[in-house]
Amino acid sequence: MLHAEVNLCSLFKRGEAKLVATTTMPCTSCMQTLCAYGIKEIYFREIYKESDAPAIAKVYGIKLEQIPAPEEG
Ligand SMILES: [Zn+2]
């Protein structure tokens, strides 16, 4: 699995970004990285069942919300 969120976080400084949108829910370690960078809102399309992201979001008070894929056609 490609950890795009870690690469993403190398693009901005801590506290600069508040919102992240990903295709798949961040995995546990990426979620921790995003938390460390001060992200407050995360939007994703697909649930990643092995991720502890929802529990981490609860602990840190981060908004973690699923955005359903748009209907085709
Ligand atoms: Zn990851």
mmCIF file of N, CA and C in Angstrom, residues 28-60:
data_model
loop_
_atom_site.group_PDB
_atom_site.id
_atom_site.type_symbol
_atom_site.label_atom_id
_atom_site.label_comp_id
_atom_site.label_asym_id
_atom_site.label_seq_id
_atom_site.Cartn_x
_atom_site.Cartn_y
_atom_site.Cartn_z
ATOM 1 N N THR A 28 -3.490 3.461 10.169
ATOM 2 C CA THR A 28 -3.192 3.898 11.537
ATOM 3 C C THR A 28 -1.983 4.819 11.594
ATOM 4 N N SER A 29 -0.891 4.431 10.951
ATOM 5 C CA SER A 29 0.331 5.242 11.062
ATOM 6 C C SER A 29 0.195 6.565 10.318
ATOM 7 N N CYS A 30 -0.488 6.563 9.188
ATOM 8 C CA CYS A 30 -0.705 7.821 8.464
ATOM 9 C C CYS A 30 -1.617 8.743 9.269
ATOM 10 N N MET A 31 -2.605 8.150 9.922
ATOM 11 C CA MET A 31 -3.519 8.938 10.739
ATOM 12 C C MET A 31 -2.746 9.632 11.857
ATOM 13 N N GLN A 32 -1.811 8.916 12.462
ATOM 14 C CA GLN A 32 -0.997 9.505 13.528
ATOM 15 C C GLN A 32 -0.133 10.634 12.977
ATOM 16 N N THR A 33 0.387 10.439 11.759
ATOM 17 C CA THR A 33 1.198 11.485 11.126
ATOM 18 C C THR A 33 0.357 12.729 10.867
ATOM 19 N N LEU A 34 -0.851 12.508 10.343
ATOM 20 C CA LEU A 34 -1.738 13.635 10.056
ATOM 21 C C LEU A 34 -2.085 14.387 11.344
ATOM 22 N N CYS A 35 -2.317 13.637 12.416
ATOM 23 C CA CYS A 35 -2.609 14.253 13.725
ATOM 24 C C CYS A 35 -1.443 15.121 14.170
ATOM 25 N N ALA A 36 -0.239 14.581 14.003
ATOM 26 C CA ALA A 36 0.963 15.292 14.440
ATOM 27 C C ALA A 36 1.146 16.588 13.654
ATOM 28 N N TYR A 37 0.609 16.621 12.451
ATOM 29 C CA TYR A 37 0.733 17.816 11.617
ATOM 30 C C TYR A 37 -0.396 18.813 11.862
ATOM 31 N N GLY A 38 -1.271 18.496 12.783
ATOM 32 C CA GLY A 38 -2.312 19.450 13.146
ATOM 33 C C GLY A 38 -3.528 19.429 12.243
ATOM 34 N N ILE A 39 -3.710 18.336 11.480
ATOM 35 C CA ILE A 39 -4.890 18.225 10.623
ATOM 36 C C ILE A 39 -6.141 18.094 11.494
ATOM 37 N N LYS A 40 -7.187 18.826 11.136
ATOM 38 C CA LYS A 40 -8.410 18.825 11.941
ATOM 39 C C LYS A 40 -9.590 18.160 11.245
ATOM 40 N N GLU A 41 -9.513 18.059 9.920
ATOM 41 C CA GLU A 41 -10.613 17.453 9.177
ATOM 42 C C GLU A 41 -10.057 16.520 8.120
ATOM 43 N N ILE A 42 -10.605 15.309 8.035
ATOM 44 C CA ILE A 42 -10.177 14.343 7.025
ATOM 45 C C ILE A 42 -11.416 13.780 6.337
ATOM 46 N N TYR A 43 -11.405 13.836 5.009
ATOM 47 C CA TYR A 43 -12.504 13.285 4.222
ATOM 48 C C TYR A 43 -11.956 12.153 3.375
ATOM 49 N N PHE A 44 -12.686 11.031 3.309
ATOM 50 C CA PHE A 44 -12.231 9.889 2.529
ATOM 51 C C PHE A 44 -13.414 9.260 1.808
ATOM 52 N N ARG A 45 -13.091 8.426 0.812
ATOM 53 C CA ARG A 45 -14.159 7.805 0.023
ATOM 54 C C ARG A 45 -14.387 6.343 0.423
ATOM 55 N N GLU A 46 -13.281 5.619 0.602
ATOM 56 C CA GLU A 46 -13.414 4.189 0.890
ATOM 57 C C GLU A 46 -12.929 3.864 2.297
ATOM 58 N N ILE A 47 -13.670 3.009 2.983
ATOM 59 C CA ILE A 47 -13.290 2.601 4.340
ATOM 60 C C ILE A 47 -12.137 1.597 4.279
ATOM 61 N N TYR A 48 -11.185 1.789 5.168
ATOM 62 C CA TYR A 48 -10.061 0.870 5.300
ATOM 63 C C TYR A 48 -10.217 0.200 6.662
ATOM 64 N N LYS A 49 -10.702 -1.049 6.632
ATOM 65 C CA LYS A 49 -11.141 -1.718 7.859
ATOM 66 C C LYS A 49 -10.035 -1.940 8.884
ATOM 67 N N GLU A 50 -8.808 -2.160 8.408
ATOM 68 C CA GLU A 50 -7.719 -2.445 9.354
ATOM 69 C C GLU A 50 -7.206 -1.189 10.042
ATOM 70 N N SER A 51 -7.712 -0.039 9.636
ATOM 71 C CA SER A 51 -7.202 1.210 10.183
ATOM 72 C C SER A 51 -7.827 1.568 11.526
ATOM 73 N N ASP A 52 -7.016 2.096 12.420
ATOM 74 C CA ASP A 52 -7.525 2.600 13.694
ATOM 75 C C ASP A 52 -7.864 4.088 13.597
ATOM 76 N N ALA A 53 -7.929 4.596 12.381
ATOM 77 C CA ALA A 53 -8.180 6.021 12.181
ATOM 78 C C ALA A 53 -9.414 6.544 12.933
ATOM 79 N N PRO A 54 -10.554 5.812 12.910
ATOM 80 C CA PRO A 54 -11.729 6.341 13.620
ATOM 81 C C PRO A 54 -11.479 6.521 15.117
ATOM 82 N N ALA A 55 -10.769 5.571 15.740
ATOM 83 C CA ALA A 55 -10.479 5.671 17.177
ATOM 84 C C ALA A 55 -9.543 6.844 17.439
ATOM 85 N N ILE A 56 -8.546 7.016 16.583
ATOM 86 C CA ILE A 56 -7.586 8.119 16.747
ATOM 87 C C ILE A 56 -8.305 9.453 16.565
ATOM 88 N N ALA A 57 -9.191 9.518 15.593
ATOM 89 C CA ALA A 57 -9.945 10.748 15.342
ATOM 90 C C ALA A 57 -10.748 11.143 16.578
ATOM 91 N N LYS A 58 -11.326 10.144 17.228
ATOM 92 C CA LYS A 58 -12.117 10.392 18.431
ATOM 93 C C LYS A 58 -11.244 10.982 19.538
ATOM 94 N N VAL A 59 -10.088 10.359 19.754
ATOM 95 C CA VAL A 59 -9.177 10.779 20.825
ATOM 96 C C VAL A 59 -8.718 12.220 20.609
ATOM 97 N N TYR A 60 -8.407 12.563 19.344
ATOM 98 C CA TYR A 60 -7.845 13.887 19.061
ATOM 99 C C TYR A 60 -8.899 14.919 18.654
#
